[in-house]
Amino acid sequence: ANFDDTVHSHKSPGVEISEHIYNLKEGNVKLRLAIVDSVGYGDQINKENSFKPLVDFIDEQFENYLQEELKIKRDLVTFHDSRVHVCLYFLVPTGHSIRSLDLVTMKALDKKCNIIPIIAKSDTVSKSELDTFKANIMEELRANDVEIYTFPTDDETVADVNKDMNEMMPFAVVGSREDVKVGETVVRGREYPWGVVEIENEQHCDFVKLREMLIRTNMEDLREVTHRKHYELYRRGKLKQMGITDDGAHPVSLQETYEQKRAEHLDELQRIENEMRQNFVNKVREKDLELKRNEKELAAKYEGLRKENNEEKKRLDEDRKKLEDDLAAIKKKKEDLERANAEQANGQNTKSKKK
C-alpha cells in the first residue's frame, strides 16, 4: 500500500482531522487500516485548545459505536469500527524535555485512547542524547500522571519481547519518502554527506520494532484495551447521563430519560430566549437613551446658534441704522452746502447788474 500523504502547510488557522483508509493484505489476512492525521496541530499562536478537535473526534467515534450498540437490531460484526485504537504521539526531538503543549494534550487523551510516544526525526540527535532524552520523557510522563500504553506481558509467547519493547519506550524513528541506494541494495532512507540513515535498519532507528509491535504482535490487544477500557469509560459516562445505573435502586426507563432531557433542553432554550430578549430590550433602551442624549445636545447647540444669530442680526441692524444716519447727515450737509453756494452765486450776479 502507498502511504504517501499530501504535504500540508503549517499556516492552518486551526486543527483539522484528516482520515485516510487503506486496505492491506498479507497472505490470506486482510486488514482495513484507518490513519488519522491532525493537520495544523501546534501551529497556532494560541495553542490552548489545540487538543480539543482530537478529543472530539475520538468521542465521535465512540458515540457512533454506542449508537450501534443501543439499536434493537444491531450488527456489530459487520459494523465498521472507526474507534481510535492507538495514538502515535510524535514528540519534537528537543533532546532534553517534553513541551508543555504535548504534556497537556497527552493528559487529555490518555483516558480516550492508547498512547504510544514516539520521538520524531531521531537522527537529529546523537545516540547518547537520545538515551538521555528517552529517560527524561518517561520521567516527565510519570511525574505528570500521563498514562501511556504498555505492551502486555501476561502472555508467555510475547512476554519477553513486549517487556523489552516497554523498556525501549518511547520509540525513536526516522521517516523518509526517498529510496536510496546502499551498495547494491535500494532502501528507504535519508541520505547525508556522512552516510545514509536506513528506515528499516534496527541499528539506525526503532521503526521496524514499532511496526512489529503494532501490526503483528499487539494489534488485538490494542483493540481489546480500547474496547474494554477507553470505550467502556465513555459508555458508562453516557449511560449515567441517560439515567441508567447498575444499582437498580431507581431504574429509569429510556422514555423517562428522553422526557427529562427534552424538558431540560426546552428549559435551556427558554432561558436562552429570555436572555436574548432581555439583551435586546437593554440594547433598545440604551439606544433610546443615546438618541435622547443626542437630541438634547442638538437642541442645546441649535439654541446657542439661534442666540448667536439673533445677536449678530441685532448688531448688523444697529450698524445699518448708524450707517443710514451717517448717510442722511452727509446728504443734509451736502444740500446745505449746495444751497449756500447757490445763494452766494445769486448775490454776485445781482451786484454785477447794478454796476
Coordinates of N, CA, C and O in Angstrom, one line a residue, residues 38-217:
S38 N -3.7 14.8 12.4 CA -4.1 16.0 13.0 C -3.4 17.2 12.3 O -2.3 17.6 12.7
V39 N -4.0 17.6 11.2 CA -3.3 18.7 10.4 C -3.4 20.0 11.1 O -4.4 20.5 11.5
G40 N -2.2 20.7 11.2 CA -2.2 22.0 11.8 C -2.0 22.0 13.3 O -2.0 23.0 13.9
Y41 N -1.8 20.8 13.9 CA -1.7 20.7 15.4 C -0.4 21.4 15.8 O 0.6 21.1 15.3
G42 N -0.6 22.3 16.8 CA 0.6 23.0 17.3 C 1.1 24.2 16.5 O 2.1 24.8 16.9
D43 N 0.4 24.5 15.4 CA 1.0 25.6 14.5 C 0.4 27.0 14.9 O 0.9 28.0 14.4
Q44 N -0.6 27.0 15.7 CA -1.3 28.3 16.0 C -0.5 29.0 17.1 O 0.2 28.4 17.9
I45 N -0.7 30.3 17.2 CA 0.0 31.2 18.2 C -0.7 30.8 19.6 O 0.0 30.6 20.6
N46 N -2.0 30.7 19.6 CA -2.7 30.3 20.8 C -3.0 28.9 20.7 O -3.9 28.4 20.0
K47 N -2.3 28.1 21.5 CA -2.4 26.6 21.4 C -3.2 26.0 22.6 O -3.2 24.8 22.8
E48 N -4.0 26.9 23.2 CA -4.7 26.5 24.4 C -5.7 25.3 24.2 O -5.7 24.4 25.0
N49 N -6.4 25.4 23.1 CA -7.4 24.3 22.8 C -7.0 23.5 21.6 O -7.9 22.9 20.9
S50 N -5.7 23.3 21.4 CA -5.3 22.5 20.2 C -5.7 21.1 20.3 O -6.0 20.4 19.3
F51 N -5.9 20.5 21.5 CA -6.2 19.1 21.7 C -7.7 18.9 21.5 O -8.1 17.7 21.3
K52 N -8.5 19.9 21.6 CA -10.0 19.7 21.6 C -10.5 19.0 20.3 O -11.3 18.1 20.4
P53 N -10.1 19.4 19.1 CA -10.5 18.6 17.9 C -10.2 17.1 18.0 O -10.9 16.3 17.5
L54 N -9.0 16.8 18.6 CA -8.6 15.4 18.7 C -9.6 14.6 19.6 O -10.1 13.5 19.3
V55 N -9.9 15.2 20.8 CA -10.8 14.6 21.8 C -12.2 14.5 21.2 O -12.8 13.4 21.3
D56 N -12.6 15.5 20.5 CA -14.0 15.5 19.9 C -14.1 14.4 18.8 O -15.1 13.7 18.7
F57 N -13.0 14.2 18.0 CA -13.0 13.2 17.0 C -13.1 11.8 17.7 O -13.9 10.9 17.2
I58 N -12.3 11.5 18.7 CA -12.3 10.2 19.4 C -13.7 10.0 20.0 O -14.3 8.9 19.9
D59 N -14.3 11.0 20.7 CA -15.6 10.8 21.3 C -16.7 10.6 20.2 O -17.6 9.8 20.4
E60 N -16.5 11.2 19.0 CA -17.5 11.0 18.0 C -17.5 9.5 17.5 O -18.6 9.0 17.3
Q61 N -16.3 8.9 17.4 CA -16.2 7.5 17.0 C -16.8 6.6 18.1 O -17.5 5.6 17.8
F62 N -16.6 6.9 19.4 CA -17.2 6.2 20.5 C -18.7 6.3 20.4 O -19.4 5.3 20.6
E63 N -19.2 7.5 20.1 CA -20.6 7.7 20.1 C -21.3 6.9 19.0 O -22.3 6.3 19.1
N64 N -20.6 6.8 17.8 CA -21.1 6.0 16.7 C -21.2 4.6 17.1 O -22.2 3.9 16.7
Y65 N -20.2 4.0 17.8 CA -20.3 2.7 18.2 C -21.3 2.4 19.3 O -22.1 1.4 19.2
L66 N -21.5 3.4 20.2 CA -22.5 3.3 21.2 C -23.9 3.3 20.6 O -24.8 2.5 21.0
Q67 N -24.1 4.1 19.6 CA -25.5 4.2 19.0 C -25.8 2.9 18.3 O -26.9 2.4 18.3
E68 N -24.8 2.2 17.7 CA -25.0 0.9 17.1 C -25.3 -0.1 18.2 O -26.2 -1.0 18.0
E69 N -24.7 0.0 19.3 CA -24.9 -1.0 20.4 C -26.3 -0.8 20.9 O -27.0 -1.8 21.3
L70 N -26.8 0.4 20.9 CA -28.2 0.6 21.5 C -29.3 0.3 20.6 O -30.5 0.4 21.0
K71 N -29.0 0.0 19.3 CA -30.1 -0.4 18.4 C -30.7 -1.7 18.8 O -30.1 -2.6 19.4
I72 N -32.0 -1.8 18.5 CA -32.7 -3.0 18.8 C -32.2 -4.1 17.9 O -31.9 -5.3 18.3
K73 N -32.0 -3.8 16.6 CA -31.3 -4.8 15.7 C -29.9 -4.3 15.4 O -29.7 -3.4 14.5
R74 N -29.0 -4.8 16.1 CA -27.6 -4.3 16.0 C -26.8 -5.4 15.3 O -27.1 -6.6 15.4
D75 N -25.8 -4.9 14.6 CA -24.9 -5.9 13.9 C -23.5 -5.4 14.0 O -22.9 -4.8 13.1
L76 N -22.9 -5.7 15.2 CA -21.5 -5.2 15.4 C -20.5 -6.0 14.7 O -19.3 -5.6 14.6
V77 N -20.9 -7.1 14.1 CA -19.9 -7.9 13.4 C -19.5 -7.2 12.1 O -18.4 -7.1 11.7
T78 N -20.5 -6.7 11.4 CA -20.3 -6.1 10.1 C -20.1 -4.5 10.2 O -19.8 -3.9 9.3
F79 N -20.4 -4.0 11.4 CA -20.3 -2.6 11.6 C -18.9 -2.1 11.5 O -18.0 -2.8 12.1
H80 N -18.7 -1.0 10.8 CA -17.3 -0.5 10.6 C -16.9 0.2 11.9 O -17.4 1.2 12.3
D81 N -16.0 -0.5 12.6 CA -15.5 0.1 13.9 C -14.4 1.2 13.6 O -13.3 0.9 13.3
S82 N -14.8 2.4 13.8 CA -13.9 3.5 13.5 C -13.3 4.1 14.7 O -12.7 5.2 14.7
R83 N -13.4 3.4 15.9 CA -12.8 3.9 17.1 C -11.2 3.9 16.9 O -10.6 3.1 16.2
V84 N -10.6 4.9 17.6 CA -9.2 5.1 17.5 C -8.5 4.1 18.5 O -8.7 4.2 19.7
H85 N -7.8 3.1 18.0 CA -7.2 2.1 18.8 C -5.8 2.4 19.3 O -5.4 1.8 20.3
V86 N -5.2 3.3 18.7 CA -3.8 3.7 19.1 C -3.5 5.1 18.6 O -3.9 5.5 17.5
C87 N -2.9 5.9 19.5 CA -2.4 7.2 19.1 C -0.9 7.2 19.1 O -0.3 7.1 20.2
L88 N -0.3 7.4 17.9 CA 1.1 7.5 17.8 C 1.5 9.0 18.0 O 1.3 9.8 17.1
Y89 N 1.9 9.3 19.2 CA 2.1 10.7 19.5 C 3.6 11.1 19.3 O 4.5 10.7 20.0
F90 N 3.8 11.9 18.2 CA 5.2 12.3 17.8 C 5.7 13.5 18.6 O 5.0 14.5 18.7
L91 N 6.8 13.3 19.2 CA 7.4 14.3 20.0 C 8.6 15.0 19.3 O 9.3 14.4 18.6
V92 N 8.7 16.3 19.5 CA 9.8 17.1 18.9 C 11.1 16.7 19.5 O 11.2 16.6 20.7
P93 N 12.1 16.4 18.7 CA 13.4 15.9 19.3 C 14.2 17.1 19.9 O 15.2 17.5 19.4
T94 N 13.7 17.6 21.0 CA 14.4 18.7 21.7 C 15.7 18.2 22.3 O 16.6 19.0 22.5
G95 N 15.7 17.0 22.7 CA 16.9 16.4 23.3 C 17.0 16.6 24.8 O 17.9 16.0 25.5
H96 N 16.0 17.3 25.4 CA 16.1 17.4 26.9 C 14.7 17.2 27.6 O 14.7 16.6 28.7
S97 N 13.6 17.7 27.1 CA 12.3 17.6 27.8 C 11.1 17.6 26.8 O 11.3 18.0 25.6
I98 N 9.9 17.4 27.4 CA 8.7 17.4 26.6 C 8.1 18.8 26.6 O 8.2 19.5 27.7
R99 N 7.6 19.3 25.5 CA 6.9 20.6 25.5 C 5.6 20.5 26.4 O 5.0 19.5 26.5
S100 N 5.3 21.7 27.0 CA 4.1 21.8 27.8 C 2.8 21.4 27.0 O 1.9 20.7 27.5
L101 N 2.8 21.8 25.7 CA 1.7 21.5 24.9 C 1.5 20.0 24.8 O 0.3 19.5 24.8
D102 N 2.6 19.3 24.6 CA 2.5 17.8 24.5 C 2.0 17.2 25.8 O 1.2 16.2 25.7
L103 N 2.5 17.7 26.9 CA 2.0 17.1 28.2 C 0.5 17.3 28.4 O -0.2 16.4 28.8
V104 N 0.0 18.5 28.1 CA -1.4 18.8 28.3 C -2.2 18.0 27.3 O -3.3 17.4 27.7
T105 N -1.8 17.8 26.1 CA -2.6 17.1 25.1 C -2.6 15.6 25.5 O -3.6 14.9 25.4
M106 N -1.4 15.0 25.8 CA -1.4 13.6 26.2 C -2.2 13.3 27.4 O -2.8 12.3 27.5
K107 N -2.3 14.3 28.4 CA -3.1 14.1 29.5 C -4.6 14.1 29.2 O -5.4 13.3 29.8
A108 N -4.9 14.9 28.2 CA -6.3 14.9 27.7 C -6.7 13.7 27.0 O -7.9 13.3 26.9
L109 N -5.7 13.0 26.4 CA -6.0 11.8 25.6 C -5.8 10.5 26.3 O -6.3 9.5 25.8
D110 N -5.1 10.5 27.4 CA -4.8 9.2 28.0 C -5.9 8.4 28.5 O -5.8 7.2 28.7
K111 N -7.1 9.0 28.7 CA -8.3 8.3 29.1 C -9.2 8.0 27.9 O -10.3 7.4 28.0
K112 N -8.7 8.4 26.7 CA -9.5 8.2 25.5 C -9.0 7.2 24.5 O -9.7 6.6 23.8
C113 N -7.7 7.0 24.6 CA -7.1 6.0 23.6 C -5.7 5.6 24.1 O -5.2 6.1 25.1
N114 N -5.1 4.6 23.4 CA -3.8 4.0 23.8 C -2.7 4.9 23.2 O -2.6 5.0 22.0
I115 N -2.0 5.5 24.0 CA -0.9 6.5 23.6 C 0.4 5.8 23.5 O 0.8 5.1 24.5
I116 N 1.1 5.9 22.4 CA 2.5 5.4 22.3 C 3.3 6.6 21.9 O 3.2 7.1 20.8
P117 N 4.2 7.1 22.8 CA 5.0 8.2 22.5 C 6.1 7.8 21.5 O 6.7 6.8 21.6
I118 N 6.4 8.7 20.5 CA 7.4 8.5 19.5 C 8.3 9.7 19.3 O 7.7 10.8 19.2
I119 N 9.6 9.5 19.3 CA 10.5 10.7 19.1 C 10.6 10.8 17.5 O 11.1 9.8 16.9
A120 N 10.2 11.8 17.0 CA 10.3 12.0 15.5 C 11.7 12.6 15.2 O 12.4 13.2 16.0
K121 N 12.1 12.3 13.9 CA 13.4 12.8 13.4 C 14.5 12.6 14.4 O 15.3 13.4 14.7
S122 N 14.6 11.3 14.8 CA 15.6 11.0 15.9 C 17.0 11.0 15.4 O 17.9 11.0 16.2
D123 N 17.2 11.1 14.0 CA 18.6 11.2 13.5 C 19.2 12.6 13.7 O 20.3 12.9 13.4
T124 N 18.4 13.6 14.3 CA 18.9 14.9 14.5 C 19.6 15.0 15.9 O 20.1 16.1 16.2
V125 N 19.6 14.0 16.7 CA 20.3 14.0 18.0 C 21.2 12.8 18.0 O 21.0 11.8 17.4
S126 N 22.2 12.9 18.8 CA 23.2 11.8 18.9 C 22.7 10.7 19.8 O 21.6 10.8 20.4
K127 N 23.3 9.5 19.7 CA 22.9 8.3 20.4 C 22.8 8.6 21.9 O 21.9 8.2 22.6
S128 N 23.9 9.2 22.5 CA 23.9 9.4 23.9 C 22.8 10.4 24.3 O 22.1 10.2 25.3
E129 N 22.6 11.5 23.5 CA 21.5 12.4 23.8 C 20.1 11.8 23.7 O 19.2 12.1 24.4
L130 N 20.0 10.8 22.7 CA 18.7 10.1 22.5 C 18.4 9.3 23.8 O 17.2 9.3 24.2
D131 N 19.4 8.6 24.3 CA 19.1 7.8 25.5 C 18.7 8.6 26.7 O 17.8 8.3 27.4
T132 N 19.4 9.8 26.8 CA 19.0 10.7 27.9 C 17.6 11.3 27.7 O 16.8 11.4 28.7
F133 N 17.3 11.6 26.5 CA 16.0 12.2 26.1 C 14.9 11.2 26.4 O 13.9 11.6 27.0
K134 N 15.1 9.9 26.1 CA 14.1 8.9 26.4 C 13.8 8.8 27.9 O 12.7 8.7 28.3
A135 N 14.9 8.8 28.6 CA 14.7 8.7 30.1 C 14.0 9.9 30.6 O 13.1 9.8 31.5
N136 N 14.3 11.1 30.1 CA 13.7 12.3 30.6 C 12.2 12.3 30.2 O 11.3 12.7 31.0
I137 N 11.9 11.8 29.1 CA 10.5 11.7 28.6 C 9.6 10.8 29.6 O 8.6 11.2 30.1
M138 N 10.1 9.7 29.8 CA 9.4 8.7 30.7 C 9.3 9.3 32.1 O 8.2 9.1 32.7
E139 N 10.3 10.0 32.6 CA 10.2 10.6 33.9 C 9.2 11.7 34.0 O 8.4 11.8 34.9
E140 N 9.1 12.5 33.0 CA 8.1 13.6 32.9 C 6.7 13.0 32.8 O 5.8 13.6 33.4
L141 N 6.5 12.0 32.0 CA 5.2 11.4 31.9 C 4.7 10.8 33.2 O 3.6 11.0 33.6
R142 N 5.6 10.2 33.9 CA 5.3 9.6 35.3 C 5.0 10.8 36.3 O 4.0 10.7 37.0
A143 N 5.8 11.8 36.2 CA 5.6 12.9 37.1 C 4.3 13.7 36.9 O 3.7 14.2 37.9
N144 N 3.8 13.7 35.7 CA 2.6 14.4 35.4 C 1.4 13.4 35.2 O 0.3 13.8 34.8
D145 N 1.6 12.2 35.7 CA 0.5 11.2 35.7 C -0.2 11.0 34.3 O -1.4 10.8 34.2
V146 N 0.7 11.0 33.3 CA 0.2 10.7 32.0 C 0.4 9.2 31.7 O 1.4 8.7 31.8
E147 N -0.8 8.6 31.5 CA -0.8 7.1 31.3 C -0.6 6.8 29.8 O -1.4 7.1 29.0
I148 N 0.4 6.0 29.5 CA 0.7 5.6 28.1 C 0.4 4.1 28.0 O 0.3 3.4 29.0
Y149 N 0.3 3.6 26.8 CA 0.0 2.2 26.6 C 1.3 1.4 26.9 O 2.4 1.8 26.5
T150 N 1.1 0.3 27.5 CA 2.2 -0.7 27.8 C 1.9 -2.0 27.1 O 0.8 -2.5 27.3
F151 N 2.8 -2.6 26.5 CA 2.6 -3.9 25.8 C 2.4 -4.9 26.9 O 3.1 -5.0 27.9
P152 N 1.4 -5.8 26.7 CA 1.1 -6.8 27.7 C 2.2 -7.8 27.9 O 2.8 -8.3 26.9
T153 N 2.4 -8.2 29.1 CA 3.4 -9.3 29.4 C 2.8 -10.5 30.1 O 3.5 -11.3 30.6
D154 N 1.5 -10.6 30.1 CA 0.8 -11.8 30.7 C 0.8 -13.0 29.8 O 0.5 -14.1 30.2
D155 N 1.0 -12.8 28.5 CA 1.1 -13.9 27.5 C 2.5 -14.4 27.4 O 3.4 -13.6 27.0
E156 N 2.8 -15.6 27.7 CA 4.2 -16.1 27.7 C 4.8 -16.1 26.4 O 6.0 -15.9 26.3
T157 N 4.0 -16.2 25.3 CA 4.6 -16.2 24.0 C 5.2 -14.9 23.6 O 6.1 -14.9 22.7
V158 N 4.7 -13.8 24.1 CA 5.2 -12.5 23.7 C 5.7 -11.7 24.9 O 6.0 -10.5 24.8
A159 N 5.7 -12.3 26.1 CA 6.1 -11.6 27.3 C 7.5 -11.0 27.3 O 7.7 -9.8 27.6
D160 N 8.4 -11.8 26.8 CA 9.8 -11.3 26.8 C 10.0 -10.2 25.9 O 10.6 -9.1 26.2
V161 N 9.5 -10.3 24.6 CA 9.7 -9.3 23.6 C 8.9 -8.0 24.0 O 9.4 -6.9 23.9
N162 N 7.7 -8.2 24.6 CA 7.0 -7.0 25.0 C 7.6 -6.3 26.2 O 7.6 -5.0 26.3
K163 N 8.2 -7.0 27.1 CA 8.9 -6.4 28.2 C 10.1 -5.6 27.7 O 10.3 -4.5 28.1
D164 N 10.8 -6.1 26.7 CA 12.0 -5.4 26.1 C 11.5 -4.1 25.4 O 12.1 -3.1 25.5
M165 N 10.3 -4.2 24.7 CA 9.8 -3.1 24.0 C 9.3 -2.0 25.0 O 9.4 -0.8 24.7
N166 N 8.7 -2.4 26.1 CA 8.3 -1.4 27.1 C 9.5 -0.6 27.6 O 9.3 0.6 27.9
E167 N 10.6 -1.3 27.8 CA 11.8 -0.6 28.3 C 12.4 0.3 27.2 O 13.2 1.2 27.6
M168 N 12.0 0.1 25.9 CA 12.6 0.9 24.9 C 11.7 2.2 24.7 O 12.1 3.1 23.9
M169 N 10.6 2.3 25.3 CA 9.7 3.4 25.2 C 10.5 4.7 25.6 O 11.2 4.7 26.6
P170 N 10.2 5.8 24.9 CA 9.5 6.0 23.6 C 10.3 5.6 22.4 O 11.5 5.7 22.4
F171 N 9.7 5.1 21.4 CA 10.4 4.7 20.2 C 10.9 5.9 19.5 O 10.3 7.0 19.4
A172 N 12.1 5.7 18.9 CA 12.8 6.8 18.1 C 12.8 6.4 16.7 O 13.3 5.4 16.3
V173 N 12.1 7.2 15.8 CA 12.0 6.8 14.4 C 12.5 7.9 13.5 O 12.7 9.1 13.9
V174 N 12.8 7.5 12.3 CA 13.2 8.4 11.2 C 12.2 8.1 10.0 O 12.0 7.0 9.7
G175 N 11.8 9.2 9.4 CA 10.9 9.0 8.3 C 11.5 9.5 7.0 O 12.4 10.3 7.0
S176 N 11.1 8.9 5.9 CA 11.6 9.3 4.6 C 10.7 8.9 3.5 O 10.0 7.8 3.5
R177 N 10.6 9.7 2.4 CA 9.8 9.3 1.2 C 10.7 8.9 0.1 O 10.3 8.5 -1.0
E178 N 12.1 8.9 0.3 CA 13.0 8.6 -0.8 C 13.6 7.2 -0.7 O 13.8 6.7 0.4
D179 N 13.9 6.6 -1.9 CA 14.6 5.4 -2.0 C 16.1 5.7 -2.2 O 16.4 6.5 -3.2
V180 N 17.0 5.1 -1.4 CA 18.4 5.4 -1.5 C 19.1 4.1 -1.8 O 18.8 3.1 -1.3
K181 N 20.1 4.2 -2.6 CA 20.9 3.1 -3.0 C 22.1 2.9 -2.0 O 22.9 3.8 -1.9
V182 N 22.2 1.8 -1.3 CA 23.3 1.5 -0.4 C 24.0 0.2 -1.0 O 23.5 -0.9 -0.8
G183 N 25.1 0.4 -1.5 CA 25.8 -0.7 -2.2 C 25.0 -1.1 -3.4 O 24.8 -0.4 -4.3
E184 N 24.6 -2.4 -3.4 CA 23.8 -2.9 -4.5 C 22.3 -3.0 -4.1 O 21.5 -3.5 -4.9
T185 N 22.0 -2.5 -2.9 CA 20.6 -2.6 -2.4 C 19.9 -1.2 -2.4 O 20.6 -0.2 -2.0
V186 N 18.7 -1.1 -2.8 CA 17.9 0.1 -2.7 C 17.0 0.0 -1.4 O 16.2 -0.9 -1.3
V187 N 17.2 1.0 -0.6 CA 16.4 1.0 0.7 C 15.7 2.4 0.8 O 16.1 3.4 0.2
R188 N 14.7 2.4 1.7 CA 14.0 3.6 2.1 C 14.9 4.3 3.2 O 15.1 3.7 4.2
G189 N 15.3 5.5 2.9 CA 16.2 6.1 3.9 C 16.4 7.6 3.6 O 15.8 8.2 2.7
R190 N 17.3 8.2 4.4 CA 17.7 9.6 4.3 C 19.2 9.6 4.1 O 20.0 9.1 4.8
E191 N 19.6 10.3 3.0 CA 21.0 10.4 2.6 C 21.6 11.7 3.1 O 21.1 12.8 2.9
Y192 N 22.8 11.6 3.8 CA 23.5 12.7 4.3 C 24.9 12.7 3.7 O 25.4 11.6 3.2
P193 N 25.7 13.8 3.8 CA 27.1 13.7 3.3 C 27.9 12.7 4.0 O 28.9 12.1 3.5
W194 N 27.6 12.4 5.3 CA 28.4 11.4 6.1 C 27.8 10.0 6.0 O 28.4 9.0 6.5
G195 N 26.7 9.8 5.3 CA 26.2 8.4 5.2 C 24.7 8.4 5.0 O 24.1 9.4 4.7
V196 N 24.1 7.2 5.1 CA 22.7 7.0 4.9 C 22.0 6.5 6.1 O 22.6 5.5 6.8
V197 N 20.9 7.1 6.5 CA 20.1 6.6 7.6 C 19.0 5.7 7.1 O 18.1 6.2 6.3
E198 N 19.1 4.4 7.3 CA 18.1 3.4 6.8 C 16.9 3.3 7.7 O 17.1 3.0 8.9
I199 N 15.7 3.5 7.1 CA 14.5 3.5 7.9 C 14.3 2.1 8.6 O 13.9 2.0 9.7
E200 N 14.6 1.0 7.8 CA 14.3 -0.3 8.3 C 15.5 -1.0 8.8 O 15.5 -2.3 9.0
N201 N 16.5 -0.2 9.2 CA 17.7 -0.8 9.9 C 17.6 -0.6 11.4 O 17.5 0.6 11.8
E202 N 17.5 -1.6 12.1 CA 17.2 -1.5 13.6 C 18.4 -0.9 14.3 O 18.2 -0.4 15.5
Q203 N 19.6 -0.8 13.7 CA 20.7 -0.1 14.3 C 20.6 1.4 14.1 O 21.2 2.1 14.8
H204 N 19.7 1.8 13.2 CA 19.6 3.3 12.9 C 18.4 3.9 13.6 O 18.4 5.0 14.0
C205 N 17.3 3.1 13.7 CA 16.1 3.7 14.4 C 15.2 2.5 14.8 O 15.4 1.4 14.5
D206 N 14.1 2.9 15.5 CA 13.2 1.8 16.0 C 11.9 1.6 15.2 O 10.9 1.0 15.6
F207 N 12.0 2.0 13.9 CA 10.8 1.9 13.1 C 10.3 0.4 12.9 O 9.1 0.1 13.1
V208 N 11.2 -0.5 12.7 CA 10.9 -1.9 12.5 C 10.3 -2.5 13.7 O 9.2 -3.2 13.7
K209 N 10.8 -2.1 14.9 CA 10.3 -2.6 16.2 C 8.9 -2.1 16.4 O 8.0 -2.8 16.8
L210 N 8.7 -0.8 16.1 CA 7.4 -0.2 16.3 C 6.4 -0.9 15.3 O 5.2 -1.2 15.8
R211 N 6.7 -1.1 14.1 CA 5.8 -1.8 13.2 C 5.5 -3.2 13.6 O 4.3 -3.6 13.6
E212 N 6.4 -3.9 14.1 CA 6.2 -5.3 14.6 C 5.2 -5.3 15.8 O 4.3 -6.1 15.9
M213 N 5.4 -4.3 16.7 CA 4.6 -4.3 17.9 C 3.2 -3.9 17.5 O 2.2 -4.4 18.1
L214 N 3.0 -3.0 16.6 CA 1.6 -2.6 16.2 C 0.9 -3.6 15.3 O -0.3 -3.9 15.6
I215 N 1.5 -4.0 14.3 CA 0.8 -4.8 13.2 C 0.8 -6.3 13.6 O -0.3 -6.9 13.4
R216 N 1.8 -6.8 14.1 CA 1.9 -8.3 14.2 C 1.7 -8.8 15.6 O 1.0 -9.7 15.9
T217 N 2.3 -8.1 16.6 CA 2.4 -8.7 18.0 C 1.2 -8.2 18.8 O 0.6 -9.1 19.5

